[in-house]
Amino acid sequence: MTERAINIHDAKTHFSKLVERAEAGEEIIIARAGRPVAKLVRLATRTRPRTPGLWEGQVKLAPDFDATPDDIIEAFEG
């Protein structure tokens, strides 16, 4: 969809218009010194609401999950 990369200076100057183009579905490539470095795209939205509890009963945490071994603490604290 993109014809060419937009340099950073032009992207800053025309940011609002570039966001409008991205909202319309166009992918905007932003370049520094002619080298592509970033892509501006429309933010994807959820197509359906999130269902809480989908993994209920499938994930188990070890009883010592929150315990940090002494040797690890020593490695961090010295």
mmCIF file of the N, C-alpha and C atoms, coordinates in Angstrom:
data_MODEL
# 
_entry.id   MODEL 
# 
loop_
_atom_site.group_PDB 
_atom_site.id 
_atom_site.type_symbol 
_atom_site.label_atom_id 
_atom_site.label_alt_id 
_atom_site.label_comp_id 
_atom_site.label_asym_id 
_atom_site.label_entity_id 
_atom_site.label_seq_id 
_atom_site.pdbx_PDB_ins_code 
_atom_site.Cartn_x 
_atom_site.Cartn_y 
_atom_site.Cartn_z 
_atom_site.occupancy 
_atom_site.B_iso_or_equiv 
_atom_site.pdbx_formal_charge 
_atom_site.auth_seq_id 
_atom_site.auth_comp_id 
_atom_site.auth_asym_id 
_atom_site.auth_atom_id 
_atom_site.pdbx_PDB_model_num 
ATOM 1   N N  . MET A 1 1  ? 0.802   -1.203  0.000  1.00 0.00 ? 1  MET A N  1 
ATOM 2   C CA . MET A 1 1  ? 0.000   0.000   0.000  1.00 0.00 ? 1  MET A CA 1 
ATOM 3   C C  . MET A 1 1  ? 0.847   1.269   0.000  1.00 0.00 ? 1  MET A C  1 
ATOM 4   N N  . THR A 1 2  ? 2.038   1.189   0.621  1.00 0.00 ? 2  THR A N  1 
ATOM 5   C CA . THR A 1 2  ? 2.891   2.358   0.723  1.00 0.00 ? 2  THR A CA 1 
ATOM 6   C C  . THR A 1 2  ? 3.667   2.543   -0.569 1.00 0.00 ? 2  THR A C  1 
ATOM 7   N N  . GLU A 1 3  ? 3.695   3.783   -1.071 1.00 0.00 ? 3  GLU A N  1 
ATOM 8   C CA . GLU A 1 3  ? 4.426   4.077   -2.292 1.00 0.00 ? 3  GLU A CA 1 
ATOM 9   C C  . GLU A 1 3  ? 5.919   4.132   -2.022 1.00 0.00 ? 3  GLU A C  1 
ATOM 10  N N  . ARG A 1 4  ? 6.318   4.817   -0.919 1.00 0.00 ? 4  ARG A N  1 
ATOM 11  C CA . ARG A 1 4  ? 7.726   4.969   -0.584 1.00 0.00 ? 4  ARG A CA 1 
ATOM 12  C C  . ARG A 1 4  ? 7.840   5.282   0.904  1.00 0.00 ? 4  ARG A C  1 
ATOM 13  N N  . ALA A 1 5  ? 9.060   5.241   1.399  1.00 0.00 ? 5  ALA A N  1 
ATOM 14  C CA . ALA A 1 5  ? 9.296   5.570   2.800  1.00 0.00 ? 5  ALA A CA 1 
ATOM 15  C C  . ALA A 1 5  ? 9.244   7.088   2.988  1.00 0.00 ? 5  ALA A C  1 
ATOM 16  N N  . ILE A 1 6  ? 8.786   7.505   4.156  1.00 0.00 ? 6  ILE A N  1 
ATOM 17  C CA . ILE A 1 6  ? 8.723   8.925   4.518  1.00 0.00 ? 6  ILE A CA 1 
ATOM 18  C C  . ILE A 1 6  ? 9.894   9.202   5.453  1.00 0.00 ? 6  ILE A C  1 
ATOM 19  N N  . ASN A 1 7  ? 10.666  10.275  5.186  1.00 0.00 ? 7  ASN A N  1 
ATOM 20  C CA . ASN A 1 7  ? 11.787  10.553  6.077  1.00 0.00 ? 7  ASN A CA 1 
ATOM 21  C C  . ASN A 1 7  ? 11.270  11.134  7.397  1.00 0.00 ? 7  ASN A C  1 
ATOM 22  N N  . ILE A 1 8  ? 12.079  11.038  8.430  1.00 0.00 ? 8  ILE A N  1 
ATOM 23  C CA . ILE A 1 8  ? 11.659  11.429  9.779  1.00 0.00 ? 8  ILE A CA 1 
ATOM 24  C C  . ILE A 1 8  ? 11.219  12.890  9.829  1.00 0.00 ? 8  ILE A C  1 
ATOM 25  N N  . HIS A 1 9  ? 11.935  13.776  9.175  1.00 0.00 ? 9  HIS A N  1 
ATOM 26  C CA . HIS A 1 9  ? 11.568  15.197  9.197  1.00 0.00 ? 9  HIS A CA 1 
ATOM 27  C C  . HIS A 1 9  ? 10.166  15.395  8.624  1.00 0.00 ? 9  HIS A C  1 
ATOM 28  N N  . ASP A 1 10 ? 9.883   14.783  7.485  1.00 0.00 ? 10 ASP A N  1 
ATOM 29  C CA . ASP A 1 10 ? 8.552   14.906  6.875  1.00 0.00 ? 10 ASP A CA 1 
ATOM 30  C C  . ASP A 1 10 ? 7.494   14.239  7.754  1.00 0.00 ? 10 ASP A C  1 
ATOM 31  N N  . ALA A 1 11 ? 7.847   13.135  8.404  1.00 0.00 ? 11 ALA A N  1 
ATOM 32  C CA . ALA A 1 11 ? 6.894   12.454  9.283  1.00 0.00 ? 11 ALA A CA 1 
ATOM 33  C C  . ALA A 1 11 ? 6.511   13.361  10.449 1.00 0.00 ? 11 ALA A C  1 
ATOM 34  N N  . LYS A 1 12 ? 7.501   14.072  11.014 1.00 0.00 ? 12 LYS A N  1 
ATOM 35  C CA . LYS A 1 12 ? 7.197   14.998  12.115 1.00 0.00 ? 12 LYS A CA 1 
ATOM 36  C C  . LYS A 1 12 ? 6.330   16.148  11.621 1.00 0.00 ? 12 LYS A C  1 
ATOM 37  N N  . THR A 1 13 ? 6.648   16.646  10.439 1.00 0.00 ? 13 THR A N  1 
ATOM 38  C CA . THR A 1 13 ? 5.907   17.775  9.888  1.00 0.00 ? 13 THR A CA 1 
ATOM 39  C C  . THR A 1 13 ? 4.466   17.417  9.555  1.00 0.00 ? 13 THR A C  1 
ATOM 40  N N  . HIS A 1 14 ? 4.230   16.206  9.061  1.00 0.00 ? 14 HIS A N  1 
ATOM 41  C CA . HIS A 1 14 ? 2.905   15.789  8.589  1.00 0.00 ? 14 HIS A CA 1 
ATOM 42  C C  . HIS A 1 14 ? 2.308   14.653  9.424  1.00 0.00 ? 14 HIS A C  1 
ATOM 43  N N  . PHE A 1 15 ? 2.681   14.617  10.711 1.00 0.00 ? 15 PHE A N  1 
ATOM 44  C CA . PHE A 1 15 ? 2.287   13.497  11.564 1.00 0.00 ? 15 PHE A CA 1 
ATOM 45  C C  . PHE A 1 15 ? 0.776   13.265  11.585 1.00 0.00 ? 15 PHE A C  1 
ATOM 46  N N  . SER A 1 16 ? -0.016  14.312  11.749 1.00 0.00 ? 16 SER A N  1 
ATOM 47  C CA . SER A 1 16 ? -1.474  14.157  11.814 1.00 0.00 ? 16 SER A CA 1 
ATOM 48  C C  . SER A 1 16 ? -2.025  13.511  10.550 1.00 0.00 ? 16 SER A C  1 
ATOM 49  N N  . LYS A 1 17 ? -1.550  13.952  9.401  1.00 0.00 ? 17 LYS A N  1 
ATOM 50  C CA . LYS A 1 17 ? -2.017  13.374  8.133  1.00 0.00 ? 17 LYS A CA 1 
ATOM 51  C C  . LYS A 1 17 ? -1.572  11.917  7.993  1.00 0.00 ? 17 LYS A C  1 
ATOM 52  N N  . LEU A 1 18 ? -0.364  11.608  8.464  1.00 0.00 ? 18 LEU A N  1 
ATOM 53  C CA . LEU A 1 18 ? 0.117   10.226  8.398  1.00 0.00 ? 18 LEU A CA 1 
ATOM 54  C C  . LEU A 1 18 ? -0.722  9.318   9.305  1.00 0.00 ? 18 LEU A C  1 
ATOM 55  N N  . VAL A 1 19 ? -1.098  9.827   10.467 1.00 0.00 ? 19 VAL A N  1 
ATOM 56  C CA . VAL A 1 19 ? -1.960  9.044   11.364 1.00 0.00 ? 19 VAL A CA 1 
ATOM 57  C C  . VAL A 1 19 ? -3.312  8.793   10.701 1.00 0.00 ? 19 VAL A C  1 
ATOM 58  N N  . GLU A 1 20 ? -3.863  9.794   10.027 1.00 0.00 ? 20 GLU A N  1 
ATOM 59  C CA . GLU A 1 20 ? -5.136  9.606   9.311  1.00 0.00 ? 20 GLU A CA 1 
ATOM 60  C C  . GLU A 1 20 ? -5.000  8.519   8.246  1.00 0.00 ? 20 GLU A C  1 
ATOM 61  N N  . ARG A 1 21 ? -3.877  8.531   7.530  1.00 0.00 ? 21 ARG A N  1 
ATOM 62  C CA . ARG A 1 21 ? -3.652  7.504   6.500  1.00 0.00 ? 21 ARG A CA 1 
ATOM 63  C C  . ARG A 1 21 ? -3.540  6.121   7.131  1.00 0.00 ? 21 ARG A C  1 
ATOM 64  N N  . ALA A 1 22 ? -2.855  6.044   8.275  1.00 0.00 ? 22 ALA A N  1 
ATOM 65  C CA . ALA A 1 22 ? -2.728  4.765   8.966  1.00 0.00 ? 22 ALA A CA 1 
ATOM 66  C C  . ALA A 1 22 ? -4.091  4.292   9.469  1.00 0.00 ? 22 ALA A C  1 
ATOM 67  N N  . GLU A 1 23 ? -4.891  5.208   9.993  1.00 0.00 ? 23 GLU A N  1 
ATOM 68  C CA . GLU A 1 23 ? -6.244  4.854   10.435 1.00 0.00 ? 23 GLU A CA 1 
ATOM 69  C C  . GLU A 1 23 ? -7.069  4.280   9.291  1.00 0.00 ? 23 GLU A C  1 
ATOM 70  N N  . ALA A 1 24 ? -6.806  4.751   8.087  1.00 0.00 ? 24 ALA A N  1 
ATOM 71  C CA . ALA A 1 24 ? -7.535  4.276   6.905  1.00 0.00 ? 24 ALA A CA 1 
ATOM 72  C C  . ALA A 1 24 ? -7.011  2.929   6.413  1.00 0.00 ? 24 ALA A C  1 
ATOM 73  N N  . GLY A 1 25 ? -5.950  2.398   7.076  1.00 0.00 ? 25 GLY A N  1 
ATOM 74  C CA . GLY A 1 25 ? -5.451  1.081   6.722  1.00 0.00 ? 25 GLY A CA 1 
ATOM 75  C C  . GLY A 1 25 ? -4.124  1.057   6.004  1.00 0.00 ? 25 GLY A C  1 
ATOM 76  N N  . GLU A 1 26 ? -3.567  2.209   5.719  1.00 0.00 ? 26 GLU A N  1 
ATOM 77  C CA . GLU A 1 26 ? -2.283  2.253   5.018  1.00 0.00 ? 26 GLU A CA 1 
ATOM 78  C C  . GLU A 1 26 ? -1.134  2.032   5.998  1.00 0.00 ? 26 GLU A C  1 
ATOM 79  N N  . GLU A 1 27 ? -0.112  1.314   5.576  1.00 0.00 ? 27 GLU A N  1 
ATOM 80  C CA . GLU A 1 27 ? 1.095   1.149   6.375  1.00 0.00 ? 27 GLU A CA 1 
ATOM 81  C C  . GLU A 1 27 ? 2.096   2.209   5.929  1.00 0.00 ? 27 GLU A C  1 
ATOM 82  N N  . ILE A 1 28 ? 2.569   3.009   6.876  1.00 0.00 ? 28 ILE A N  1 
ATOM 83  C CA . ILE A 1 28 ? 3.496   4.091   6.576  1.00 0.00 ? 28 ILE A CA 1 
ATOM 84  C C  . ILE A 1 28 ? 4.884   3.676   7.062  1.00 0.00 ? 28 ILE A C  1 
ATOM 85  N N  . ILE A 1 29 ? 5.854   3.639   6.169  1.00 0.00 ? 29 ILE A N  1 
ATOM 86  C CA . ILE A 1 29 ? 7.228   3.319   6.522  1.00 0.00 ? 29 ILE A CA 1 
ATOM 87  C C  . ILE A 1 29 ? 7.976   4.632   6.751  1.00 0.00 ? 29 ILE A C  1 
ATOM 88  N N  . ILE A 1 30 ? 8.669   4.713   7.902  1.00 0.00 ? 30 ILE A N  1 
ATOM 89  C CA . ILE A 1 30 ? 9.431   5.908   8.239  1.00 0.00 ? 30 ILE A CA 1 
ATOM 90  C C  . ILE A 1 30 ? 10.912  5.554   8.155  1.00 0.00 ? 30 ILE A C  1 
ATOM 91  N N  . ALA A 1 31 ? 11.674  6.431   7.491  1.00 0.00 ? 31 ALA A N  1 
ATOM 92  C CA . ALA A 1 31 ? 13.090  6.160   7.239  1.00 0.00 ? 31 ALA A CA 1 
ATOM 93  C C  . ALA A 1 31 ? 13.984  7.241   7.824  1.00 0.00 ? 31 ALA A C  1 
ATOM 94  N N  . ARG A 1 32 ? 15.199  6.825   8.175  1.00 0.00 ? 32 ARG A N  1 
ATOM 95  C CA . ARG A 1 32 ? 16.253  7.753   8.592  1.00 0.00 ? 32 ARG A CA 1 
ATOM 96  C C  . ARG A 1 32 ? 17.382  7.585   7.580  1.00 0.00 ? 32 ARG A C  1 
ATOM 97  N N  . ALA A 1 33 ? 17.739  8.674   6.940  1.00 0.00 ? 33 ALA A N  1 
ATOM 98  C CA . ALA A 1 33 ? 18.801  8.666   5.910  1.00 0.00 ? 33 ALA A CA 1 
ATOM 99  C C  . ALA A 1 33 ? 18.508  7.630   4.832  1.00 0.00 ? 33 ALA A C  1 
ATOM 100 N N  . GLY A 1 34 ? 17.232  7.498   4.468  1.00 0.00 ? 34 GLY A N  1 
ATOM 101 C CA . GLY A 1 34 ? 16.833  6.587   3.404  1.00 0.00 ? 34 GLY A CA 1 
ATOM 102 C C  . GLY A 1 34 ? 16.685  5.138   3.822  1.00 0.00 ? 34 GLY A C  1 
ATOM 103 N N  . ARG A 1 35 ? 16.990  4.824   5.093  1.00 0.00 ? 35 ARG A N  1 
ATOM 104 C CA . ARG A 1 35 ? 16.904  3.449   5.586  1.00 0.00 ? 35 ARG A CA 1 
ATOM 105 C C  . ARG A 1 35 ? 15.640  3.284   6.438  1.00 0.00 ? 35 ARG A C  1 
ATOM 106 N N  . PRO A 1 36 ? 14.729  2.376   6.073  1.00 0.00 ? 36 PRO A N  1 
ATOM 107 C CA . PRO A 1 36 ? 13.509  2.181   6.853  1.00 0.00 ? 36 PRO A CA 1 
ATOM 108 C C  . PRO A 1 36 ? 13.836  1.786   8.294  1.00 0.00 ? 36 PRO A C  1 
ATOM 109 N N  . VAL A 1 37 ? 13.192  2.479   9.260  1.00 0.00 ? 37 VAL A N  1 
ATOM 110 C CA . VAL A 1 37 ? 13.456  2.203   10.670 1.00 0.00 ? 37 VAL A CA 1 
ATOM 111 C C  . VAL A 1 37 ? 12.189  1.961   11.487 1.00 0.00 ? 37 VAL A C  1 
ATOM 112 N N  . ALA A 1 38 ? 11.018  2.335   10.957 1.00 0.00 ? 38 ALA A N  1 
ATOM 113 C CA . ALA A 1 38 ? 9.784   2.176   11.725 1.00 0.00 ? 38 ALA A CA 1 
ATOM 114 C C  . ALA A 1 38 ? 8.601   2.069   10.776 1.00 0.00 ? 38 ALA A C  1 
ATOM 115 N N  . LYS A 1 39 ? 7.494   1.542   11.336 1.00 0.00 ? 39 LYS A N  1 
ATOM 116 C CA . LYS A 1 39 ? 6.274   1.422   10.546 1.00 0.00 ? 39 LYS A CA 1 
ATOM 117 C C  . LYS A 1 39 ? 5.115   1.976   11.374 1.00 0.00 ? 39 LYS A C  1 
ATOM 118 N N  . LEU A 1 40 ? 4.302   2.824   10.777 1.00 0.00 ? 40 LEU A N  1 
ATOM 119 C CA . LEU A 1 40 ? 3.109   3.370   11.413 1.00 0.00 ? 40 LEU A CA 1 
ATOM 120 C C  . LEU A 1 40 ? 1.916   2.637   10.831 1.00 0.00 ? 40 LEU A C  1 
ATOM 121 N N  . VAL A 1 41 ? 1.163   1.945   11.681 1.00 0.00 ? 41 VAL A N  1 
ATOM 122 C CA . VAL A 1 41 ? 0.013   1.165   11.226 1.00 0.00 ? 41 VAL A CA 1 
ATOM 123 C C  . VAL A 1 41 ? -1.188  1.427   12.129 1.00 0.00 ? 41 VAL A C  1 
ATOM 124 N N  . ARG A 1 42 ? -2.356  1.084   11.630 1.00 0.00 ? 42 ARG A N  1 
ATOM 125 C CA . ARG A 1 42 ? -3.578  1.210   12.419 1.00 0.00 ? 42 ARG A CA 1 
ATOM 126 C C  . ARG A 1 42 ? -3.496  0.235   13.589 1.00 0.00 ? 42 ARG A C  1 
ATOM 127 N N  . LEU A 1 43 ? -3.936  0.674   14.759 1.00 0.00 ? 43 LEU A N  1 
ATOM 128 C CA . LEU A 1 43 ? -3.955  -0.168  15.937 1.00 0.00 ? 43 LEU A CA 1 
ATOM 129 C C  . LEU A 1 43 ? -5.087  -1.180  15.802 1.00 0.00 ? 43 LEU A C  1 
ATOM 130 N N  . ALA A 1 44 ? -4.746  -2.446  15.958 1.00 0.00 ? 44 ALA A N  1 
ATOM 131 C CA . ALA A 1 44 ? -5.760  -3.503  15.850 1.00 0.00 ? 44 ALA A CA 1 
ATOM 132 C C  . ALA A 1 44 ? -6.675  -3.453  17.076 1.00 0.00 ? 44 ALA A C  1 
ATOM 133 N N  . THR A 1 45 ? -7.949  -3.641  16.839 1.00 0.00 ? 45 THR A N  1 
ATOM 134 C CA . THR A 1 45 ? -8.902  -3.684  17.945 1.00 0.00 ? 45 THR A CA 1 
ATOM 135 C C  . THR A 1 45 ? -9.426  -5.101  18.077 1.00 0.00 ? 45 THR A C  1 
ATOM 136 N N  . ARG A 1 46 ? -9.868  -5.420  19.265 1.00 0.00 ? 46 ARG A N  1 
ATOM 137 C CA . ARG A 1 46 ? -10.420 -6.755  19.484 1.00 0.00 ? 46 ARG A CA 1 
ATOM 138 C C  . ARG A 1 46 ? -11.696 -6.922  18.672 1.00 0.00 ? 46 ARG A C  1 
ATOM 139 N N  . THR A 1 47 ? -11.837 -8.096  18.072 1.00 0.00 ? 47 THR A N  1 
ATOM 140 C CA . THR A 1 47 ? -13.043 -8.354  17.293 1.00 0.00 ? 47 THR A CA 1 
ATOM 141 C C  . THR A 1 47 ? -14.155 -8.914  18.182 1.00 0.00 ? 47 THR A C  1 
ATOM 142 N N  . ARG A 1 48 ? -13.766 -9.450  19.341 1.00 0.00 ? 48 ARG A N  1 
ATOM 143 C CA . ARG A 1 48 ? -14.766 -9.927  20.288 1.00 0.00 ? 48 ARG A CA 1 
ATOM 144 C C  . ARG A 1 48 ? -14.271 -9.621  21.692 1.00 0.00 ? 48 ARG A C  1 
ATOM 145 N N  . PRO A 1 49 ? -15.172 -9.515  22.638 1.00 0.00 ? 49 PRO A N  1 
ATOM 146 C CA . PRO A 1 49 ? -14.747 -9.199  23.994 1.00 0.00 ? 49 PRO A CA 1 
ATOM 147 C C  . PRO A 1 49 ? -13.917 -10.335 24.610 1.00 0.00 ? 49 PRO A C  1 
ATOM 148 N N  . ARG A 1 50 ? -13.043 -9.961  25.515 1.00 0.00 ? 50 ARG A N  1 
ATOM 149 C CA . ARG A 1 50 ? -12.206 -10.922 26.220 1.00 0.00 ? 50 ARG A CA 1 
ATOM 150 C C  . ARG A 1 50 ? -13.087 -11.767 27.138 1.00 0.00 ? 50 ARG A C  1 
ATOM 151 N N  . THR A 1 51 ? -12.797 -13.077 27.203 1.00 0.00 ? 51 THR A N  1 
ATOM 152 C CA . THR A 1 51 ? -13.537 -13.977 28.081 1.00 0.00 ? 51 THR A CA 1 
ATOM 153 C C  . THR A 1 51 ? -12.670 -14.301 29.292 1.00 0.00 ? 51 THR A C  1 
ATOM 154 N N  . PRO A 1 52 ? -12.970 -13.714 30.455 1.00 0.00 ? 52 PRO A N  1 
ATOM 155 C CA . PRO A 1 52 ? -12.169 -13.985 31.645 1.00 0.00 ? 52 PRO A CA 1 
ATOM 156 C C  . PRO A 1 52 ? -12.262 -15.460 32.054 1.00 0.00 ? 52 PRO A C  1 
ATOM 157 N N  . GLY A 1 53 ? -11.181 -15.959 32.621 1.00 0.00 ? 53 GLY A N  1 
ATOM 158 C CA . GLY A 1 53 ? -11.186 -17.318 33.143 1.00 0.00 ? 53 GLY A CA 1 
ATOM 159 C C  . GLY A 1 53 ? -10.976 -18.398 32.113 1.00 0.00 ? 53 GLY A C  1 
ATOM 160 N N  . LEU A 1 54 ? -10.553 -18.057 30.936 1.00 0.00 ? 54 LEU A N  1 
ATOM 161 C CA . LEU A 1 54 ? -10.388 -19.030 29.865 1.00 0.00 ? 54 LEU A CA 1 
ATOM 162 C C  . LEU A 1 54 ? -9.392  -20.137 30.233 1.00 0.00 ? 54 LEU A C  1 
ATOM 163 N N  . TRP A 1 55 ? -8.373  -19.808 31.043 1.00 0.00 ? 55 TRP A N  1 
ATOM 164 C CA . TRP A 1 55 ? -7.350  -20.785 31.432 1.00 0.00 ? 55 TRP A CA 1 
ATOM 165 C C  . TRP A 1 55 ? -7.596  -21.345 32.837 1.00 0.00 ? 55 TRP A C  1 
ATOM 166 N N  . GLU A 1 56 ? -8.733  -21.056 33.407 1.00 0.00 ? 56 GLU A N  1 
ATOM 167 C CA . GLU A 1 56 ? -9.016  -21.504 34.773 1.00 0.00 ? 56 GLU A CA 1 
ATOM 168 C C  . GLU A 1 56 ? -8.824  -23.018 34.902 1.00 0.00 ? 56 GLU A C  1 
ATOM 169 N N  . GLY A 1 57 ? -8.079  -23.407 35.941 1.00 0.00 ? 57 GLY A N  1 
ATOM 170 C CA . GLY A 1 57 ? -7.833  -24.814 36.198 1.00 0.00 ? 57 GLY A CA 1 
ATOM 171 C C  . GLY A 1 57 ? -6.726  -25.426 35.357 1.00 0.00 ? 57 GLY A C  1 
ATOM 172 N N  . GLN A 1 58 ? -6.153  -24.668 34.430 1.00 0.00 ? 58 GLN A N  1 
ATOM 173 C CA . GLN A 1 58 ? -5.120  -25.208 33.546 1.00 0.00 ? 58 GLN A CA 1 
ATOM 174 C C  . GLN A 1 58 ? -3.710  -24.768 33.919 1.00 0.00 ? 58 GLN A C  1 
ATOM 175 N N  . VAL A 1 59 ? -3.597  -23.765 34.781 1.00 0.00 ? 59 VAL A N  1 
ATOM 176 C CA . VAL A 1 59 ? -2.290  -23.240 35.160 1.00 0.00 ? 59 VAL A CA 1 
ATOM 177 C C  . VAL A 1 59 ? -2.083  -23.488 36.647 1.00 0.00 ? 59 VAL A C  1 
ATOM 178 N N  . LYS A 1 60 ? -0.965  -24.085 36.991 1.00 0.00 ? 60 LYS A N  1 
ATOM 179 C CA . LYS A 1 60 ? -0.638  -24.374 38.387 1.00 0.00 ? 60 LYS A CA 1 
ATOM 180 C C  . LYS A 1 60 ? 0.649   -23.647 38.756 1.00 0.00 ? 60 LYS A C  1 
ATOM 181 N N  . LEU A 1 61 ? 0.674   -23.020 39.932 1.00 0.00 ? 61 LEU A N  1 
ATOM 182 C CA . LEU A 1 61 ? 1.873   -22.375 40.436 1.00 0.00 ? 61 LEU A CA 1 
ATOM 183 C C  . LEU A 1 61 ? 2.464   -23.248 41.526 1.00 0.00 ? 61 LEU A C  1 
ATOM 184 N N  . ALA A 1 62 ? 3.767   -23.378 41.524 1.00 0.00 ? 62 ALA A N  1 
ATOM 185 C CA . ALA A 1 62 ? 4.448   -24.165 42.552 1.00 0.00 ? 62 ALA A CA 1 
ATOM 186 C C  . ALA A 1 62 ? 4.251   -23.488 43.909 1.00 0.00 ? 62 ALA A C  1 
ATOM 187 N N  . PRO A 1 63 ? 4.195   -24.272 44.988 1.00 0.00 ? 63 PRO A N  1 
ATOM 188 C CA . PRO A 1 63 ? 4.011   -23.691 46.324 1.00 0.00 ? 63 PRO A CA 1 
ATOM 189 C C  . PRO A 1 63 ? 5.092   -22.672 46.685 1.00 0.00 ? 63 PRO A C  1 
ATOM 190 N N  . ASP A 1 64 ? 6.303   -22.841 46.151 1.00 0.00 ? 64 ASP A N  1 
ATOM 191 C CA . ASP A 1 64 ? 7.393   -21.921 46.460 1.00 0.00 ? 64 ASP A CA 1 
ATOM 192 C C  . ASP A 1 64 ? 7.585   -20.860 45.364 1.00 0.00 ? 64 ASP A C  1 
ATOM 193 N N  . PHE A 1 65 ? 6.556   -20.561 44.627 1.00 0.00 ? 65 PHE A N  1 
ATOM 194 C CA . PHE A 1 65 ? 6.643   -19.630 43.495 1.00 0.00 ? 65 PHE A CA 1 
ATOM 195 C C  . PHE A 1 65 ? 7.264   -18.290 43.893 1.00 0.00 ? 65 PHE A C  1 
ATOM 196 N N  . ASP A 1 66 ? 6.876   -17.750 45.044 1.00 0.00 ? 66 ASP A N  1 
ATOM 197 C CA . ASP A 1 66 ? 7.366   -16.440 45.475 1.00 0.00 ? 66 ASP A CA 1 
ATOM 198 C C  . ASP A 1 66 ? 8.691   -16.498 46.231 1.00 0.00 ? 66 ASP A C  1 
ATOM 199 N N  . ALA A 1 67 ? 9.193   -17.679 46.536 1.00 0.00 ? 67 ALA A N  1 
ATOM 200 C CA . ALA A 1 67 ? 10.438  -17.807 47.301 1.00 0.00 ? 67 ALA A CA 1 
ATOM 201 C C  . ALA A 1 67 ? 11.642  -17.643 46.371 1.00 0.00 ? 67 ALA A C  1 
ATOM 202 N N  . THR A 1 68 ? 12.591  -16.825 46.797 1.00 0.00 ? 68 THR A N  1 
ATOM 203 C CA . THR A 1 68 ? 13.811  -16.635 46.025 1.00 0.00 ? 68 THR A CA 1 
ATOM 204 C C  . THR A 1 68 ? 14.951  -17.339 46.765 1.00 0.00 ? 68 THR A C  1 
ATOM 205 N N  . PRO A 1 69 ? 15.638  -18.257 46.102 1.00 0.00 ? 69 PRO A N  1 
ATOM 206 C CA . PRO A 1 69 ? 16.737  -18.965 46.748 1.00 0.00 ? 69 PRO A CA 1 
ATOM 207 C C  . PRO A 1 69 ? 17.833  -18.000 47.224 1.00 0.00 ? 69 PRO A C  1 
ATOM 208 N N  . ASP A 1 70 ? 18.473  -18.350 48.330 1.00 0.00 ? 70 ASP A N  1 
ATOM 209 C CA . ASP A 1 70 ? 19.504  -17.496 48.918 1.00 0.00 ? 70 ASP A CA 1 
ATOM 210 C C  . ASP A 1 70 ? 20.647  -17.197 47.955 1.00 0.00 ? 70 ASP A C  1 
ATOM 211 N N  . ASP A 1 71 ? 21.056  -18.171 47.136 1.00 0.00 ? 71 ASP A N  1 
ATOM 212 C CA . ASP A 1 71 ? 22.165  -17.931 46.221 1.00 0.00 ? 71 ASP A CA 1 
ATOM 213 C C  . ASP A 1 71 ? 21.809  -16.902 45.153 1.00 0.00 ? 71 ASP A C  1 
ATOM 214 N N  . ILE A 1 72 ? 20.558  -16.842 44.777 1.00 0.00 ? 72 ILE A N  1 
ATOM 215 C CA . ILE A 1 72 ? 20.128  -15.820 43.799 1.00 0.00 ? 72 ILE A CA 1 
ATOM 216 C C  . ILE A 1 72 ? 20.137  -14.444 44.451 1.00 0.00 ? 72 ILE A C  1 
ATOM 217 N N  . ILE A 1 73 ? 19.624  -14.355 45.667 1.00 0.00 ? 73 ILE A N  1 
ATOM 218 C CA . ILE A 1 73 ? 19.635  -13.079 46.394 1.00 0.00 ? 73 ILE A CA 1 
ATOM 219 C C  . ILE A 1 73 ? 21.080  -12.616 46.573 1.00 0.00 ? 73 ILE A C  1 
ATOM 220 N N  . GLU A 1 74 ? 21.964  -13.532 46.944 1.00 0.00 ? 74 GLU A N  1 
ATOM 221 C CA . GLU A 1 74 ? 23.381  -13.201 47.141 1.00 0.00 ? 74 GLU A CA 1 
ATOM 222 C C  . GLU A 1 74 ? 24.000  -12.684 45.840 1.00 0.00 ? 74 GLU A C  1 
ATOM 223 N N  . ALA A 1 75 ? 23.646  -13.293 44.718 1.00 0.00 ? 75 ALA A N  1 
ATOM 224 C CA . ALA A 1 75 ? 24.194  -12.858 43.431 1.00 0.00 ? 75 ALA A CA 1 
ATOM 225 C C  . ALA A 1 75 ? 23.791  -11.434 43.095 1.00 0.00 ? 75 ALA A C  1 
ATOM 226 N N  . PHE A 1 76 ? 22.595  -11.041 43.498 1.00 0.00 ? 76 PHE A N  1 
ATOM 227 C CA . PHE A 1 76 ? 22.131  -9.676  43.220 1.00 0.00 ? 76 PHE A CA 1 
ATOM 228 C C  . PHE A 1 76 ? 22.682  -8.672  44.227 1.00 0.00 ? 76 PHE A C  1 
ATOM 229 N N  . GLU A 1 77 ? 22.719  -9.075  45.481 1.00 0.00 ? 77 GLU A N  1 
ATOM 230 C CA . GLU A 1 77 ? 23.098  -8.131  46.535 1.00 0.00 ? 77 GLU A CA 1 
ATOM 231 C C  . GLU A 1 77 ? 24.597  -8.113  46.842 1.00 0.00 ? 77 GLU A C  1 
ATOM 232 N N  . GLY A 1 78 ? 25.285  -9.169  46.440 1.00 0.00 ? 78 GLY A N  1 
ATOM 233 C CA . GLY A 1 78 ? 26.739  -9.219  46.608 1.00 0.00 ? 78 GLY A CA 1 
ATOM 234 C C  . GLY A 1 78 ? 27.185  -9.628  47.934 1.00 0.00 ? 78 GLY A C  1 
# 
